[in-house]
Amino acid sequence: MKFTLALAMLPADRILPLARAAEAAGWDAVAFPDSVFFPEKVSADYPFTPDGRRFWAGDTPFVDPLVGMPAVGAATERLGLYTNVLKTPLREPLLVAKSVGSLAALFPGRVGLGVGLSWIPEEFTWLGQEMKTRGKRLDEQIEIIRAVLAGGFVEHHGPHYDFDRLRMDPAPGPGERVPIYVGGHSDAALRRAARLGDGWIGAQAGEEELGGLIGRLHGALAAAGRDGEPFEVKATPLVEATPDAFARLAAAGLTDVITVPWYFSGGDPHDPRHQLDAVAWFADTVISPLRDLEVAP
């Protein structure tokens, strides 16, 4: 099992110290969420709270993932870097591919791309993108990004995107591949992950709910003819911070924990010192003991 520190809802000046602390403590990766802006009024419900309300304030900072990832890459030596998740249908896929290809060339073997759909109608309207086609466009975007990152000349002629032969350089090196992780809890999202993804990213969920999601995901993988293939399963489990709890999740099929430890270790979750201490606390409390269990005879 791998462990990813979510660099979510943080002032910009805390990103690099926390990333360095995570690397020193033995975490595997960092992940950046995506929020382009905060509409004061939203005409849809947030899908991951019971009452449909956003749980963050309007002035909550979200560092742009495609800015934060290279900054962390340059400040660390080995941490993986991925988005959790990039609202790709808000963007043109060739521009996403350009940024991701450059990142992969700068930090070989460290970059992944988590993709998903936005639920906010205002984001689509104000960024000049169509919301009702976002699912079909995401399917097509994944195809385009994969093709461009493979290197050489490519062309694409689809219902939503159309271009003649082109190439983008730099691209990932020979034999390297940027994994694409598909986010979402809906049946459509799970099927998309199974058909097109190298992995799946889930949001916050308790142990029982997460087990159900993983079961549905494996059903979708089997339906797609991919049962048994290498496939990453990433999520934010809401469980007690013990090696046994995370060992159960690993046995259920979770391969990567994405978490924010300062919300689970006591203390003020907004205090910079507590955040740094929580990164080390979680590594000492969960990551190191769990890895000792994994290597025990």
CSV table of C-alpha atoms in Angstrom, one decimal:
chain,number,residue,atom,x,y,z
A,1,MET,CA,0.0,0.0,0.0
A,2,LYS,CA,1.2,3.5,-0.9
A,3,PHE,CA,0.5,6.7,1.0
A,4,THR,CA,-0.2,10.1,-0.6
A,5,LEU,CA,-0.3,13.4,1.2
A,6,ALA,CA,-3.1,15.6,-0.1
A,7,LEU,CA,-1.9,19.2,-0.4
A,8,ALA,CA,-5.5,20.5,-0.2
A,9,MET,CA,-6.8,23.9,0.8
A,10,LEU,CA,-3.4,25.2,1.9
A,11,PRO,CA,-1.8,28.6,1.7
A,12,ALA,CA,0.9,28.6,-1.0
A,13,ASP,CA,3.8,29.1,1.5
A,14,ARG,CA,3.0,25.7,3.2
A,15,ILE,CA,3.1,23.5,0.1
A,16,LEU,CA,6.9,23.1,-0.1
A,17,PRO,CA,7.6,22.6,3.7
A,18,LEU,CA,4.9,19.9,3.9
A,19,ALA,CA,6.1,18.2,0.7
A,20,ARG,CA,9.7,18.1,2.1
A,21,ALA,CA,8.4,16.8,5.4
A,22,ALA,CA,6.4,14.0,3.6
A,23,GLU,CA,9.4,12.9,1.7
A,24,ALA,CA,11.6,12.8,4.8
A,25,ALA,CA,9.0,10.8,6.7
A,26,GLY,CA,8.6,8.2,4.0
A,27,TRP,CA,5.4,9.1,2.2
A,28,ASP,CA,5.2,8.0,-1.4
A,29,ALA,CA,3.5,11.0,-3.2
A,30,VAL,CA,1.6,14.2,-3.0
A,31,ALA,CA,-1.6,15.0,-4.7
A,32,PHE,CA,-3.2,18.4,-5.7
A,33,PRO,CA,-6.9,19.0,-5.9
A,34,ASP,CA,-8.3,21.3,-8.5
A,35,SER,CA,-10.6,24.4,-7.9
A,36,VAL,CA,-10.4,27.1,-10.5
A,37,PHE,CA,-12.6,29.6,-8.6
A,38,PHE,CA,-15.3,29.7,-6.0
A,39,PRO,CA,-18.7,30.9,-7.3
A,40,GLU,CA,-20.5,32.8,-4.6
A,41,LYS,CA,-23.7,31.1,-5.7
A,42,VAL,CA,-23.8,27.6,-7.2
A,43,SER,CA,-26.8,26.2,-9.0
A,44,ALA,CA,-26.0,22.5,-8.1
A,45,ASP,CA,-25.4,20.5,-5.0
A,46,TYR,CA,-22.0,19.3,-3.9
A,47,PRO,CA,-22.2,15.5,-4.4
A,48,PHE,CA,-20.1,14.4,-1.4
A,49,THR,CA,-21.9,15.9,1.6
A,50,PRO,CA,-25.3,14.8,2.9
A,51,ASP,CA,-26.8,18.3,2.6
A,52,GLY,CA,-25.2,19.2,-0.8
A,53,ARG,CA,-23.3,22.1,0.7
A,54,ARG,CA,-19.6,22.9,0.1
A,55,PHE,CA,-17.6,22.4,3.3
A,56,TRP,CA,-14.9,25.0,2.5
A,57,ALA,CA,-15.1,28.8,2.7
A,58,GLY,CA,-15.0,31.1,-0.3
A,59,ASP,CA,-11.4,32.3,0.5
A,60,THR,CA,-10.0,28.8,0.9
A,61,PRO,CA,-6.7,28.7,-1.2
A,62,PHE,CA,-6.3,26.0,-3.9
A,63,VAL,CA,-2.8,26.2,-5.5
A,64,ASP,CA,-3.2,25.3,-9.2
A,65,PRO,CA,-2.1,21.7,-9.6
A,66,LEU,CA,-0.1,22.3,-12.8
A,67,VAL,CA,1.8,25.0,-10.9
A,68,GLY,CA,2.2,23.2,-7.6
A,69,MET,CA,3.4,19.9,-9.0
A,70,PRO,CA,6.6,21.3,-10.7
A,71,ALA,CA,7.3,23.4,-7.6
A,72,VAL,CA,7.2,20.2,-5.4
A,73,GLY,CA,9.1,18.2,-8.0
A,74,ALA,CA,12.0,20.7,-7.9
A,75,ALA,CA,12.0,20.8,-4.1
A,76,THR,CA,12.1,17.0,-3.6
A,77,GLU,CA,13.9,14.0,-4.9
A,78,ARG,CA,11.5,11.1,-5.2
A,79,LEU,CA,7.9,12.0,-4.3
A,80,GLY,CA,5.3,11.1,-6.9
A,81,LEU,CA,3.2,14.0,-8.2
A,82,TYR,CA,-0.4,13.7,-9.4
A,83,THR,CA,-3.7,15.5,-9.5
A,84,ASN,CA,-6.7,14.6,-7.4
A,85,VAL,CA,-8.4,15.3,-9.6
A,86,LEU,CA,-8.0,17.8,-12.5
A,87,LYS,CA,-11.4,18.9,-13.8
A,88,THR,CA,-10.2,18.1,-17.3
A,89,PRO,CA,-13.4,19.0,-19.2
A,90,LEU,CA,-13.0,22.6,-18.1
A,91,ARG,CA,-9.8,22.7,-20.2
A,92,GLU,CA,-8.6,22.0,-23.8
A,93,PRO,CA,-7.0,18.6,-23.9
A,94,LEU,CA,-4.0,19.7,-26.0
A,95,LEU,CA,-3.1,22.3,-23.4
A,96,VAL,CA,-3.4,19.7,-20.6
A,97,ALA,CA,-1.2,17.3,-22.6
A,98,LYS,CA,1.4,20.1,-23.1
A,99,SER,CA,1.7,20.8,-19.4
A,100,VAL,CA,1.7,17.1,-18.3
A,101,GLY,CA,4.2,16.2,-21.0
A,102,SER,CA,6.6,18.9,-19.8
A,103,LEU,CA,6.2,17.8,-16.2
A,104,ALA,CA,6.9,14.2,-17.1
A,105,ALA,CA,10.0,15.2,-19.0
A,106,LEU,CA,11.3,17.3,-16.1
A,107,PHE,CA,10.5,14.6,-13.4
A,108,PRO,CA,10.7,11.2,-15.1
A,109,GLY,CA,8.7,8.5,-13.5
A,110,ARG,CA,7.1,10.7,-10.9
A,111,VAL,CA,4.1,12.2,-12.6
A,112,GLY,CA,0.5,11.0,-12.8
A,113,LEU,CA,-2.7,12.6,-14.0
A,114,GLY,CA,-6.0,12.2,-12.1
A,115,VAL,CA,-9.0,13.3,-14.1
A,116,GLY,CA,-12.6,13.9,-13.3
A,117,LEU,CA,-15.8,15.8,-13.9
A,118,SER,CA,-16.7,19.1,-12.3
A,119,TRP,CA,-20.2,19.3,-10.7
A,120,ILE,CA,-20.4,23.2,-10.8
A,121,PRO,CA,-22.4,24.5,-13.8
A,122,GLU,CA,-20.9,28.0,-13.3
A,123,GLU,CA,-17.4,26.7,-14.0
A,124,PHE,CA,-18.4,25.4,-17.4
A,125,THR,CA,-20.4,28.5,-18.3
A,126,TRP,CA,-17.8,31.0,-17.3
A,127,LEU,CA,-14.9,29.0,-18.8
A,128,GLY,CA,-16.7,28.6,-22.1
A,129,GLN,CA,-17.2,24.8,-22.0
A,130,GLU,CA,-20.3,22.7,-22.4
A,131,MET,CA,-21.4,20.9,-19.2
A,132,LYS,CA,-23.8,18.4,-20.7
A,133,THR,CA,-21.1,16.7,-22.8
A,134,ARG,CA,-18.5,16.6,-20.1
A,135,GLY,CA,-18.5,12.8,-19.7
A,136,LYS,CA,-18.1,12.1,-23.5
A,137,ARG,CA,-15.6,14.9,-23.8
A,138,LEU,CA,-13.5,13.4,-20.9
A,139,ASP,CA,-13.5,10.0,-22.6
A,140,GLU,CA,-12.1,11.7,-25.8
A,141,GLN,CA,-9.7,13.9,-23.8
A,142,ILE,CA,-8.1,10.8,-22.2
A,143,GLU,CA,-7.6,9.3,-25.7
A,144,ILE,CA,-6.0,12.6,-26.9
A,145,ILE,CA,-3.7,13.0,-23.9
A,146,ARG,CA,-2.5,9.4,-24.1
A,147,ALA,CA,-1.8,9.7,-27.8
A,148,VAL,CA,0.1,13.0,-27.5
A,149,LEU,CA,2.2,11.8,-24.5
A,150,ALA,CA,3.2,8.7,-26.5
A,151,GLY,CA,5.4,10.9,-28.6
A,152,GLY,CA,5.6,11.5,-32.4
A,153,PHE,CA,3.0,12.8,-34.7
A,154,VAL,CA,-0.7,12.1,-33.9
A,155,GLU,CA,-4.0,13.3,-35.3
A,156,HIS,CA,-7.5,13.1,-33.9
A,157,HIS,CA,-10.9,13.4,-35.5
A,158,GLY,CA,-13.7,13.0,-33.0
A,159,PRO,CA,-17.1,14.5,-32.2
A,160,HIS,CA,-15.8,17.1,-29.8
A,161,TYR,CA,-12.1,17.6,-30.8
A,162,ASP,CA,-10.6,17.6,-34.2
A,163,PHE,CA,-7.0,18.2,-35.3
A,164,ASP,CA,-4.6,17.1,-38.0
A,165,ARG,CA,-1.1,15.7,-37.5
A,166,LEU,CA,0.9,17.3,-34.8
A,167,ARG,CA,3.5,16.5,-32.1
A,168,MET,CA,4.4,18.0,-28.8
A,169,ASP,CA,7.8,18.0,-27.3
A,170,PRO,CA,9.1,17.4,-24.7
A,171,ALA,CA,7.3,14.2,-24.0
A,172,PRO,CA,7.9,11.3,-21.5
A,173,GLY,CA,11.1,9.4,-22.3
A,174,PRO,CA,11.2,6.1,-24.1
A,175,GLY,CA,9.5,3.4,-22.1
A,176,GLU,CA,7.9,5.9,-19.7
A,177,ARG,CA,4.2,6.4,-19.4
A,178,VAL,CA,2.1,8.9,-17.4
A,179,PRO,CA,-0.6,6.9,-15.6
A,180,ILE,CA,-4.1,8.3,-15.8
A,181,TYR,CA,-6.4,7.8,-12.9
A,182,VAL,CA,-10.2,8.4,-13.2
A,183,GLY,CA,-12.1,9.9,-10.3
A,184,GLY,CA,-15.7,9.5,-9.3
A,185,HIS,CA,-18.2,7.3,-7.4
A,186,SER,CA,-21.0,7.0,-10.0
A,187,ASP,CA,-21.5,3.9,-12.1
A,188,ALA,CA,-20.5,5.9,-15.2
A,189,ALA,CA,-17.2,7.0,-13.5
A,190,LEU,CA,-16.4,3.5,-12.4
A,191,ARG,CA,-17.0,2.2,-15.9
A,192,ARG,CA,-14.8,5.0,-17.3
A,193,ALA,CA,-12.0,4.1,-15.0
A,194,ALA,CA,-12.3,0.5,-15.9
A,195,ARG,CA,-12.3,1.1,-19.6
A,196,LEU,CA,-9.8,3.9,-19.9
A,197,GLY,CA,-7.8,4.4,-16.7
A,198,ASP,CA,-4.7,3.0,-15.2
A,199,GLY,CA,-6.4,3.4,-11.8
A,200,TRP,CA,-9.4,4.9,-10.0
A,201,ILE,CA,-9.5,7.8,-7.4
A,202,GLY,CA,-12.3,7.9,-4.8
A,203,ALA,CA,-13.3,10.7,-2.5
A,204,GLN,CA,-13.7,10.4,1.3
A,205,ALA,CA,-15.5,7.2,2.3
A,206,GLY,CA,-15.8,5.0,5.4
A,207,GLU,CA,-14.5,1.5,5.4
A,208,GLU,CA,-17.9,-0.2,4.5
A,209,GLU,CA,-18.7,2.3,1.7
A,210,LEU,CA,-15.2,2.1,0.3
A,211,GLY,CA,-15.4,-1.7,0.2
A,212,GLY,CA,-18.6,-1.4,-1.8
A,213,LEU,CA,-17.0,1.0,-4.2
A,214,ILE,CA,-14.0,-1.3,-4.7
A,215,GLY,CA,-16.4,-4.2,-5.3
A,216,ARG,CA,-18.3,-2.3,-8.0
A,217,LEU,CA,-15.0,-1.2,-9.5
A,218,HIS,CA,-13.8,-4.8,-9.8
A,219,GLY,CA,-17.1,-5.7,-11.4
A,220,ALA,CA,-16.6,-2.9,-14.0
A,221,LEU,CA,-13.0,-4.1,-14.6
A,222,ALA,CA,-14.3,-7.6,-15.2
A,223,ALA,CA,-17.0,-6.3,-17.6
A,224,ALA,CA,-14.2,-4.4,-19.5
A,225,GLY,CA,-12.1,-7.5,-19.8
A,226,ARG,CA,-9.4,-6.1,-17.5
A,227,ASP,CA,-9.9,-8.3,-14.5
A,228,GLY,CA,-6.4,-9.2,-13.1
A,229,GLU,CA,-4.6,-6.4,-14.9
A,230,PRO,CA,-2.4,-4.0,-12.9
A,231,PHE,CA,-4.7,-1.3,-11.7
A,232,GLU,CA,-4.3,1.3,-8.9
A,233,VAL,CA,-7.1,2.0,-6.5
A,234,LYS,CA,-6.8,5.3,-4.6
A,235,ALA,CA,-9.1,6.9,-2.1
A,236,THR,CA,-9.4,8.8,1.2
A,237,PRO,CA,-10.6,6.3,3.8
A,238,LEU,CA,-12.3,7.6,6.9
A,239,VAL,CA,-10.9,5.1,9.4
A,240,GLU,CA,-9.0,5.1,12.6
A,241,ALA,CA,-5.3,5.8,12.2
A,242,THR,CA,-4.0,2.3,13.0
A,243,PRO,CA,-2.0,-0.2,10.9
A,244,ASP,CA,-4.7,-2.8,11.3
A,245,ALA,CA,-7.4,-0.5,9.9
A,246,PHE,CA,-5.3,0.2,6.8
A,247,ALA,CA,-4.2,-3.5,6.5
A,248,ARG,CA,-7.9,-4.3,6.2
A,249,LEU,CA,-8.3,-1.7,3.4
A,250,ALA,CA,-5.3,-3.2,1.6
A,251,ALA,CA,-6.8,-6.6,1.8
A,252,ALA,CA,-10.0,-5.1,0.3
A,253,GLY,CA,-8.1,-3.9,-2.7
A,254,LEU,CA,-7.1,-0.3,-1.8
A,255,THR,CA,-3.5,0.3,-3.1
A,256,ASP,CA,-3.0,4.0,-2.3
A,257,VAL,CA,-4.3,6.0,0.7
A,258,ILE,CA,-4.8,9.8,0.0
A,259,THR,CA,-5.1,11.6,3.3
A,260,VAL,CA,-4.7,14.8,5.2
A,261,PRO,CA,-3.3,13.7,8.6
A,262,TRP,CA,-3.6,17.0,10.5
A,263,TYR,CA,-7.4,16.4,10.6
A,264,PHE,CA,-7.0,13.1,12.4
A,265,SER,CA,-4.2,13.7,14.9
A,266,GLY,CA,-5.7,16.2,17.3
A,267,GLY,CA,-4.6,19.8,17.6
A,268,ASP,CA,-5.5,22.8,15.4
A,269,PRO,CA,-5.7,21.6,11.8
A,270,HIS,CA,-4.8,25.1,10.5
A,271,ASP,CA,-1.7,25.5,12.5
A,272,PRO,CA,1.5,25.2,10.4
A,273,ARG,CA,3.5,23.4,13.1
A,274,HIS,CA,0.7,21.0,13.8
A,275,GLN,CA,0.5,20.2,10.1
A,276,LEU,CA,4.2,19.4,9.9
A,277,ASP,CA,4.0,17.3,13.1
A,278,ALA,CA,1.0,15.4,11.8
A,279,VAL,CA,2.9,14.3,8.6
A,280,ALA,CA,5.6,12.7,10.8
A,281,TRP,CA,3.0,11.4,13.3
A,282,PHE,CA,1.0,9.6,10.6
A,283,ALA,CA,4.2,8.1,9.2
A,284,ASP,CA,5.3,6.8,12.6
A,285,THR,CA,1.8,5.6,13.6
A,286,VAL,CA,0.6,4.0,10.4
A,287,ILE,CA,3.0,3.9,7.4
A,288,SER,CA,6.1,2.5,9.1
A,289,PRO,CA,4.3,-0.1,11.2
A,290,LEU,CA,2.2,-1.2,8.3
A,291,ARG,CA,5.3,-1.7,6.1
A,292,ASP,CA,6.9,-3.7,8.9
A,293,LEU,CA,3.8,-6.0,8.8
A,294,GLU,CA,4.0,-6.3,5.0
A,295,VAL,CA,7.6,-7.5,5.2
A,296,ALA,CA,7.2,-9.7,8.2
A,297,PRO,CA,7.7,-13.5,7.5
